[in-house]
PDB file of C-alpha atoms and ligand atoms in Angstrom:
ATOM      1  CA  MET A   1       4.490  12.606 -15.814  1.00 93.00           C
ATOM      2  CA  ILE A   2       3.001  12.167 -12.315  1.00 97.00           C
ATOM      3  CA  GLU A   3       0.093   9.511 -12.560  1.00 98.00           C
ATOM      4  CA  LEU A   4      -3.336  10.570 -11.297  1.00 98.00           C
ATOM      5  CA  TYR A   5      -6.055   8.259  -9.933  1.00 98.00           C
ATOM      6  CA  LEU A   6      -9.438   8.418  -8.157  1.00 98.00           C
ATOM      7  CA  ASP A   7      -9.629   6.477  -5.809  1.00 98.00           C
ATOM      8  CA  SER A   8     -13.283   4.827  -5.151  1.00 98.00           C
ATOM      9  CA  ALA A   9     -15.807   2.558  -7.225  1.00 97.00           C
ATOM     10  CA  ASP A  10     -18.988   5.461  -7.195  1.00 97.00           C
ATOM     11  CA  ILE A  11     -19.005   5.551 -11.503  1.00 97.00           C
ATOM     12  CA  GLU A  12     -20.790   8.648 -11.222  1.00 97.00           C
ATOM     13  CA  GLN A  13     -17.632  10.694  -9.410  1.00 98.00           C
ATOM     14  CA  VAL A  14     -15.574   8.899 -12.277  1.00 98.00           C
ATOM     15  CA  ARG A  15     -17.494  10.514 -15.346  1.00 98.00           C
ATOM     16  CA  ARG A  16     -17.567  13.565 -13.762  1.00 98.00           C
ATOM     17  CA  PHE A  17     -13.125  13.641 -12.720  1.00 98.00           C
ATOM     18  CA  ASN A  18     -12.892  11.601 -15.916  1.00 98.00           C
ATOM     19  CA  LEU A  19     -14.160  14.625 -17.563  1.00 97.00           C
ATOM     20  CA  CYS A  20     -12.258  17.519 -16.324  1.00 96.00           C
ATOM     21  CA  LEU A  21      -8.806  15.579 -14.540  1.00 96.00           C
ATOM     22  CA  PRO A  22      -6.333  13.416 -16.700  1.00 96.00           C
ATOM     23  CA  LEU A  23      -7.104  10.281 -15.107  1.00 98.00           C
ATOM     24  CA  THR A  24      -4.048   7.284 -15.455  1.00 98.00           C
ATOM     25  CA  GLY A  25      -7.738   5.401 -13.871  1.00 98.00           C
ATOM     26  CA  VAL A  26      -8.700   3.983 -10.739  1.00 98.00           C
ATOM     27  CA  THR A  27      -7.527   1.938  -7.349  1.00 98.00           C
ATOM     28  CA  THR A  28     -10.248   0.257  -5.160  1.00 98.00           C
ATOM     29  CA  ASN A  29      -9.856  -1.599  -1.956  1.00 97.00           C
ATOM     30  CA  PRO A  30     -11.897  -3.908  -0.304  1.00 97.00           C
ATOM     31  CA  SER A  31     -13.467  -1.739   2.021  1.00 97.00           C
ATOM     32  CA  ILE A  32     -14.461   0.877  -0.581  1.00 97.00           C
ATOM     33  CA  LEU A  33     -16.310  -2.030  -3.119  1.00 97.00           C
ATOM     34  CA  ALA A  34     -17.442  -3.452   0.128  1.00 97.00           C
ATOM     35  CA  ASN A  35     -18.664   0.009   0.865  1.00 95.00           C
ATOM     36  CA  SER A  36     -19.639   0.974  -3.148  1.00 95.00           C
ATOM     37  CA  GLY A  37     -22.269  -2.348  -2.588  1.00 94.00           C
ATOM     38  CA  ALA A  38     -20.327  -3.937  -5.934  1.00 94.00           C
ATOM     39  CA  GLY A  39     -17.625  -6.248  -6.537  1.00 96.00           C
ATOM     40  CA  LEU A  40     -15.686  -6.112  -9.589  1.00 97.00           C
ATOM     41  CA  THR A  41     -17.657  -7.983 -11.720  1.00 97.00           C
ATOM     42  CA  LYS A  42     -19.785  -5.868 -12.111  1.00 97.00           C
ATOM     43  CA  VAL A  43     -17.423  -2.024 -11.061  1.00 97.00           C
ATOM     44  CA  LEU A  44     -14.460  -2.807 -13.265  1.00 98.00           C
ATOM     45  CA  PRO A  45     -16.897  -3.240 -16.682  1.00 97.00           C
ATOM     46  CA  ALA A  46     -18.467   0.142 -15.669  1.00 97.00           C
ATOM     47  CA  LEU A  47     -15.311   1.526 -14.923  1.00 97.00           C
ATOM     48  CA  ALA A  48     -13.508   0.773 -18.531  1.00 97.00           C
ATOM     49  CA  GLU A  49     -16.568   2.129 -20.558  1.00 98.00           C
ATOM     50  CA  VAL A  50     -16.329   5.232 -18.755  1.00 98.00           C
ATOM     51  CA  LEU A  51     -12.528   5.902 -19.077  1.00 98.00           C
ATOM     52  CA  GLY A  52     -11.495   4.298 -21.810  1.00 96.00           C
ATOM     53  CA  PRO A  53      -9.147   1.098 -23.086  1.00 91.00           C
ATOM     54  CA  ASN A  54      -6.056   2.112 -21.505  1.00 93.00           C
ATOM     55  CA  ALA A  55      -7.256   3.281 -18.161  1.00 98.00           C
ATOM     56  CA  ARG A  56      -5.313   1.538 -15.789  1.00 98.00           C
ATOM     57  CA  PHE A  57      -7.287  -0.689 -12.344  1.00 98.00           C
ATOM     58  CA  HIS A  58      -5.958  -1.168  -9.232  1.00 98.00           C
ATOM     59  CA  ALA A  59      -7.413  -4.180  -7.207  1.00 98.00           C
ATOM     60  CA  GLN A  60      -6.173  -5.749  -4.055  1.00 98.00           C
ATOM     61  CA  VAL A  61      -6.410  -9.708  -3.171  1.00 98.00           C
ATOM     62  CA  VAL A  62      -8.307 -10.692  -0.284  1.00 98.00           C
ATOM     63  CA  SER A  63      -6.573 -14.156  -0.250  1.00 98.00           C
ATOM     64  CA  PRO A  64      -4.954 -13.922   3.366  1.00 98.00           C
ATOM     65  CA  THR A  65      -2.238 -17.001   2.120  1.00 98.00           C
ATOM     66  CA  VAL A  66       0.335 -16.385   0.183  1.00 98.00           C
ATOM     67  CA  GLU A  67      -0.401 -18.989  -2.007  1.00 98.00           C
ATOM     68  CA  GLY A  68      -4.144 -17.218  -2.328  1.00 98.00           C
ATOM     69  CA  MET A  69      -2.616 -14.388  -3.221  1.00 98.00           C
ATOM     70  CA  LEU A  70      -0.055 -15.629  -6.047  1.00 98.00           C
ATOM     71  CA  ALA A  71      -3.758 -17.367  -7.454  1.00 98.00           C
ATOM     72  CA  GLU A  72      -5.536 -14.335  -7.113  1.00 98.00           C
ATOM     73  CA  ALA A  73      -3.290 -12.330  -8.917  1.00 98.00           C
ATOM     74  CA  LYS A  74      -2.803 -14.246 -11.851  1.00 98.00           C
ATOM     75  CA  GLN A  75      -7.150 -14.281 -11.952  1.00 98.00           C
ATOM     76  CA  LEU A  76      -7.107 -10.837 -11.230  1.00 98.00           C
ATOM     77  CA  ASN A  77      -4.376 -10.155 -14.248  1.00 98.00           C
ATOM     78  CA  GLN A  78      -5.950 -12.336 -16.571  1.00 98.00           C
ATOM     79  CA  LEU A  79      -9.118  -9.675 -16.543  1.00 98.00           C
ATOM     80  CA  PRO A  80      -9.128  -8.116 -20.179  1.00 97.00           C
ATOM     81  CA  TYR A  81      -8.200  -5.171 -18.253  1.00 97.00           C
ATOM     82  CA  ASN A  82      -4.851  -3.235 -17.802  1.00 98.00           C
ATOM     83  CA  MET A  83      -4.696  -4.596 -13.564  1.00 98.00           C
ATOM     84  CA  VAL A  84      -2.424  -3.705 -11.132  1.00 98.00           C
ATOM     85  CA  VAL A  85      -2.742  -6.621  -8.236  1.00 98.00           C
ATOM     86  CA  LYS A  86      -2.642  -4.243  -4.410  1.00 98.00           C
ATOM     87  CA  VAL A  87      -1.368  -6.604  -1.901  1.00 98.00           C
ATOM     88  CA  PRO A  88      -0.239  -5.600   1.351  1.00 98.00           C
ATOM     89  CA  ALA A  89       2.884  -5.501   2.366  1.00 98.00           C
ATOM     90  CA  THR A  90       2.883  -7.523   4.986  1.00 98.00           C
ATOM     91  CA  GLU A  91       5.215 -10.531   5.989  1.00 98.00           C
ATOM     92  CA  THR A  92       2.780 -12.967   3.600  1.00 98.00           C
ATOM     93  CA  GLY A  93       2.499 -10.183   1.461  1.00 98.00           C
ATOM     94  CA  LEU A  94       5.742 -10.293   0.372  1.00 98.00           C
ATOM     95  CA  SER A  95       6.364 -13.337  -0.288  1.00 98.00           C
ATOM     96  CA  ALA A  96       3.724 -12.965  -2.097  1.00 98.00           C
ATOM     97  CA  VAL A  97       4.590 -11.015  -4.901  1.00 98.00           C
ATOM     98  CA  LYS A  98       7.923 -12.325  -4.885  1.00 98.00           C
ATOM     99  CA  LEU A  99       5.934 -15.494  -6.278  1.00 98.00           C
ATOM    100  CA  ILE A 100       3.719 -12.506  -8.721  1.00 98.00           C
ATOM    101  CA  LYS A 101       6.381 -11.042  -9.836  1.00 98.00           C
ATOM    102  CA  LYS A 102       8.285 -13.881 -11.676  1.00 98.00           C
ATOM    103  CA  GLU A 103       5.208 -13.802 -13.341  1.00 98.00           C
ATOM    104  CA  GLY A 104       5.251 -10.641 -14.583  1.00 97.00           C
ATOM    105  CA  ILE A 105       2.256  -9.346 -13.281  1.00 98.00           C
ATOM    106  CA  LEU A 106       1.869  -5.669 -12.371  1.00 98.00           C
ATOM    107  CA  VAL A 107       2.623  -5.176  -8.131  1.00 98.00           C
ATOM    108  CA  LEU A 108       1.397  -2.318  -5.696  1.00 98.00           C
ATOM    109  CA  ALA A 109       2.024  -2.575  -2.295  1.00 98.00           C
ATOM    110  CA  THR A 110      -0.435  -1.411  -0.224  1.00 98.00           C
ATOM    111  CA  ALA A 111      -1.215  -0.782   3.328  1.00 98.00           C
ATOM    112  CA  ILE A 112       2.415   0.987   4.068  1.00 98.00           C
ATOM    113  CA  TYR A 113       3.244   2.910   7.052  1.00 98.00           C
ATOM    114  CA  SER A 114       6.873   3.211   7.282  1.00 98.00           C
ATOM    115  CA  ALA A 115       9.686   4.149   4.983  1.00 98.00           C
ATOM    116  CA  GLN A 116      11.862   0.627   6.171  1.00 98.00           C
ATOM    117  CA  GLN A 117       7.869  -1.143   4.705  1.00 98.00           C
ATOM    118  CA  GLY A 118       7.816   0.355   1.531  1.00 98.00           C
ATOM    119  CA  PHE A 119      11.727   0.177   0.785  1.00 98.00           C
ATOM    120  CA  LEU A 120      11.402  -4.139   1.601  1.00 98.00           C
ATOM    121  CA  ALA A 121       8.298  -3.908  -0.862  1.00 98.00           C
ATOM    122  CA  ALA A 122      10.595  -2.617  -3.170  1.00 98.00           C
ATOM    123  CA  LEU A 123      13.045  -4.631  -2.841  1.00 98.00           C
ATOM    124  CA  CYS A 124      11.225  -7.064  -3.264  1.00 98.00           C
ATOM    125  CA  GLY A 125       9.996  -6.011  -7.017  1.00 98.00           C
ATOM    126  CA  ALA A 126       6.868  -4.079  -6.689  1.00 98.00           C
ATOM    127  CA  ASP A 127       6.322  -1.802  -9.036  1.00 98.00           C
ATOM    128  CA  TYR A 128       4.249   0.760  -7.178  1.00 98.00           C
ATOM    129  CA  LEU A 129       3.982   1.889  -3.339  1.00 98.00           C
ATOM    130  CA  ALA A 130       1.135   2.732  -1.757  1.00 98.00           C
ATOM    131  CA  PRO A 131       2.087   4.989   1.797  1.00 98.00           C
ATOM    132  CA  TYR A 132      -1.145   6.031   3.661  1.00 98.00           C
ATOM    133  CA  VAL A 133      -0.427   9.461   4.423  1.00 98.00           C
ATOM    134  CA  ASN A 134      -3.353  10.938   6.386  1.00 98.00           C
ATOM    135  CA  ARG A 135      -4.245   7.649   8.088  1.00 98.00           C
ATOM    136  CA  ILE A 136      -0.153   7.863   9.320  1.00 98.00           C
ATOM    137  CA  ASP A 137      -0.666  11.696  10.210  1.00 98.00           C
ATOM    138  CA  ALA A 138      -3.685  10.300  12.559  1.00 98.00           C
ATOM    139  CA  MET A 139      -1.502   8.046  14.176  1.00 98.00           C
ATOM    140  CA  GLY A 140       0.276  11.078  15.204  1.00 98.00           C
ATOM    141  CA  ALA A 141       2.813  10.338  12.477  1.00 98.00           C
ATOM    142  CA  ASP A 142       4.047  12.768   9.666  1.00 98.00           C
ATOM    143  CA  GLY A 143       2.824  11.046   6.029  1.00 98.00           C
ATOM    144  CA  VAL A 144       4.300  13.414   4.358  1.00 98.00           C
ATOM    145  CA  GLY A 145       8.100  12.524   6.041  1.00 98.00           C
ATOM    146  CA  VAL A 146       7.014   8.392   5.583  1.00 98.00           C
ATOM    147  CA  VAL A 147       6.787   9.526   1.867  1.00 98.00           C
ATOM    148  CA  ALA A 148      10.131  11.452   1.521  1.00 98.00           C
ATOM    149  CA  ASP A 149      11.791   8.902   3.433  1.00 98.00           C
ATOM    150  CA  LEU A 150      11.020   6.196   1.111  1.00 98.00           C
ATOM    151  CA  GLN A 151      11.059   7.815  -2.447  1.00 98.00           C
ATOM    152  CA  HIS A 152      15.142   8.735  -0.455  1.00 98.00           C
ATOM    153  CA  LEU A 153      15.495   6.154   0.035  1.00 98.00           C
ATOM    154  CA  LEU A 154      14.107   4.867  -3.621  1.00 98.00           C
ATOM    155  CA  ASN A 155      16.174   7.438  -5.338  1.00 98.00           C
ATOM    156  CA  GLN A 156      19.574   6.575  -3.706  1.00 98.00           C
ATOM    157  CA  HIS A 157      19.293   2.726  -4.268  1.00 98.00           C
ATOM    158  CA  GLY A 158      18.356   3.037  -7.748  1.00 98.00           C
ATOM    159  CA  LEU A 159      15.162   1.422  -7.070  1.00 98.00           C
ATOM    160  CA  GLU A 160      11.951   1.768 -10.120  1.00 96.00           C
ATOM    161  CA  SER A 161       8.924   1.207  -7.981  1.00 98.00           C
ATOM    162  CA  LYS A 162       6.758   4.680  -7.786  1.00 98.00           C
ATOM    163  CA  ILE A 163       5.194   5.841  -4.751  1.00 98.00           C
ATOM    164  CA  LEU A 164       1.209   5.802  -5.816  1.00 98.00           C
ATOM    165  CA  ALA A 165       0.399   7.877  -2.218  1.00 98.00           C
ATOM    166  CA  ALA A 166      -3.241   7.177  -0.882  1.00 98.00           C
ATOM    167  CA  SER A 167      -4.976   7.932   1.869  1.00 98.00           C
ATOM    168  CA  PHE A 168      -6.079  11.872   2.025  1.00 98.00           C
ATOM    169  CA  LYS A 169      -8.436  14.163   3.785  1.00 98.00           C
ATOM    170  CA  ASN A 170      -6.686  17.807   2.066  1.00 97.00           C
ATOM    171  CA  THR A 171      -5.115  19.229  -0.458  1.00 97.00           C
ATOM    172  CA  GLN A 172      -2.314  20.659   1.556  1.00 97.00           C
ATOM    173  CA  GLN A 173      -1.312  16.442   2.196  1.00 98.00           C
ATOM    174  CA  VAL A 174      -1.638  15.900  -1.881  1.00 98.00           C
ATOM    175  CA  MET A 175       0.755  19.258  -2.690  1.00 98.00           C
ATOM    176  CA  ASP A 176       2.971  17.929  -0.230  1.00 98.00           C
ATOM    177  CA  VAL A 177       3.890  14.761  -1.015  1.00 98.00           C
ATOM    178  CA  MET A 178       3.049  15.657  -5.211  1.00 98.00           C
ATOM    179  CA  LYS A 179       6.188  18.365  -4.133  1.00 98.00           C
ATOM    180  CA  LEU A 180       8.480  15.497  -3.802  1.00 98.00           C
ATOM    181  CA  GLY A 181       8.202  14.311  -7.243  1.00 97.00           C
ATOM    182  CA  ILE A 182       6.061  10.891  -6.492  1.00 98.00           C
ATOM    183  CA  GLY A 183       4.939   8.626  -9.112  1.00 98.00           C
ATOM    184  CA  ALA A 184       1.471   8.882  -8.595  1.00 98.00           C
ATOM    185  CA  VAL A 185      -1.630   9.601  -5.852  1.00 98.00           C
ATOM    186  CA  THR A 186      -4.632   8.495  -5.151  1.00 98.00           C
ATOM    187  CA  LEU A 187      -7.630  10.754  -4.665  1.00 98.00           C
ATOM    188  CA  PRO A 188     -10.819  10.106  -3.165  1.00 98.00           C
ATOM    189  CA  PRO A 189     -13.405  11.979  -4.960  1.00 98.00           C
ATOM    190  CA  ASP A 190     -13.865  14.818  -2.537  1.00 97.00           C
ATOM    191  CA  VAL A 191     -10.451  15.442  -2.267  1.00 98.00           C
ATOM    192  CA  ALA A 192     -10.424  15.527  -6.078  1.00 97.00           C
ATOM    193  CA  ALA A 193     -13.198  18.404  -6.024  1.00 96.00           C
ATOM    194  CA  GLN A 194     -11.211  20.712  -3.577  1.00 95.00           C
ATOM    195  CA  MET A 195      -8.326  20.212  -5.314  1.00 93.00           C
ATOM    196  CA  PHE A 196      -9.783  22.604  -8.290  1.00 89.00           C
ATOM    197  CA  SER A 197     -11.618  25.256  -5.251  1.00 88.00           C
ATOM    198  CA  HIS A 198     -10.838  28.114  -3.614  1.00 89.00           C
ATOM    199  CA  PRO A 199     -12.975  30.263  -2.574  1.00 91.00           C
ATOM    200  CA  ALA A 200     -12.084  33.258  -4.619  1.00 95.00           C
ATOM    201  CA  VAL A 201     -11.807  31.368  -7.974  1.00 93.00           C
ATOM    202  CA  GLN A 202     -16.062  32.440  -8.424  1.00 93.00           C
ATOM    203  CA  PRO A 203     -16.287  35.404  -7.349  1.00 96.00           C
ATOM    204  CA  ALA A 204     -13.587  36.089  -9.949  1.00 97.00           C
ATOM    205  CA  VAL A 205     -15.528  34.598 -12.840  1.00 96.00           C
ATOM    206  CA  GLU A 206     -18.681  36.203 -12.142  1.00 97.00           C
ATOM    207  CA  GLN A 207     -16.844  39.811 -11.954  1.00 98.00           C
ATOM    208  CA  PHE A 208     -15.779  38.489 -15.308  1.00 98.00           C
ATOM    209  CA  SER A 209     -18.592  37.805 -17.021  1.00 98.00           C
ATOM    210  CA  GLN A 210     -20.351  41.549 -14.829  1.00 98.00           C
ATOM    211  CA  ASP A 211     -17.979  43.285 -17.104  1.00 98.00           C
ATOM    212  CA  TRP A 212     -18.133  41.575 -20.464  1.00 98.00           C
ATOM    213  CA  GLN A 213     -22.069  41.570 -20.168  1.00 98.00           C
ATOM    214  CA  ALA A 214     -22.128  46.112 -18.912  1.00 98.00           C
ATOM    215  CA  VAL A 215     -20.622  46.624 -22.016  1.00 98.00           C
ATOM    216  CA  PHE A 216     -21.058  44.159 -24.917  1.00 98.00           C
ATOM    217  CA  ALA A 217     -24.317  41.860 -23.376  1.00 97.00           C
ATOM    218  CA  ASP A 218     -24.830  38.673 -25.047  1.00 96.00           C
ATOM    219  CA  LYS A 219     -22.053  38.826 -27.346  1.00 98.00           C
ATOM    220  CA  LEU A 220     -19.774  36.998 -27.538  1.00 97.00           C
ATOM    221  CA  SER A 221     -15.896  36.863 -27.725  1.00 97.00           C
ATOM    222  CA  PHE A 222     -15.040  36.809 -30.981  1.00 97.00           C
ATOM    223  CA  GLU A 223     -18.119  39.398 -31.167  1.00 97.00           C
ATOM    224  CA  SER A 224     -17.081  41.695 -29.935  1.00 96.00           C
TER     225      SER A 224
HETATM  226  O1  G3P B 301      -6.463   1.887  -0.410  1.00 58.08           O
HETATM  227  C1  G3P B 301      -5.727   3.109   0.391  1.00 58.08           C
HETATM  228  C2  G3P B 301      -6.910   4.192   0.507  1.00 58.08           C
HETATM  229  O2  G3P B 301      -7.919   4.152   0.064  1.00 58.08           O
HETATM  230  C3  G3P B 301      -7.346   4.050   2.097  1.00 58.08           C
HETATM  231  O3  G3P B 301      -7.435   5.383   2.268  1.00 58.08           O
HETATM  232  O4  G3P B 301      -9.044   6.652   3.092  1.00 58.08           O
HETATM  233  O5  G3P B 301      -9.611   4.757   3.763  1.00 58.08           O
HETATM  234  O6  G3P B 301      -7.551   5.696   4.229  1.00 58.08           O
HETATM  235  P1  G3P B 301      -8.084   6.183   3.550  1.00 58.08           P
END
């Protein structure tokens, strides 16, 4: 089954969507944490309390060097949660990914803007690959096309890395990548809300209610 994540450090939004969606966990990045004003030491325990002990958390290293990323990955992996270490798929980051995988740590290669970049990260052993769909679209390129090419390459070469598509601004982008059979998506709260909202839904529900009450008043279904 596809893994569904919320791309947010907002505890109340995670609580809200965990009630109605089958969340595998939460993804964050340095910008999300900086904007929330709270770091991992505060956010992770709160998220774990909401999501339970099996939730998976993707958290990104901020060190600029290979050695720093490796050391940071080891520290993140020692946290008492189901952690995936996010590493930017740069030249430095891919060097770190190779070393981090030797430690048996789960890795997500992030900041992927092209299929070839994601493919190299997969060859280096990354467990997850995060192409930035909307950011690619915003540059005048084809975010869904990059995801399609990357999934094709993974299939062709028998690689088990999962695409965890990120950076969405609308539900069409989400639907288009989910139709490709990718392994995971992470949604910002506003796009998660759009996924089950449609202008025709509420009027339909209200019509049911009106029709029912006209005949059965306050009776419940099994009382009719
Ligand atoms: O972590 C990557 C993803 O969160 C980027 O999303 O909306 O900043 O493009 P966005």
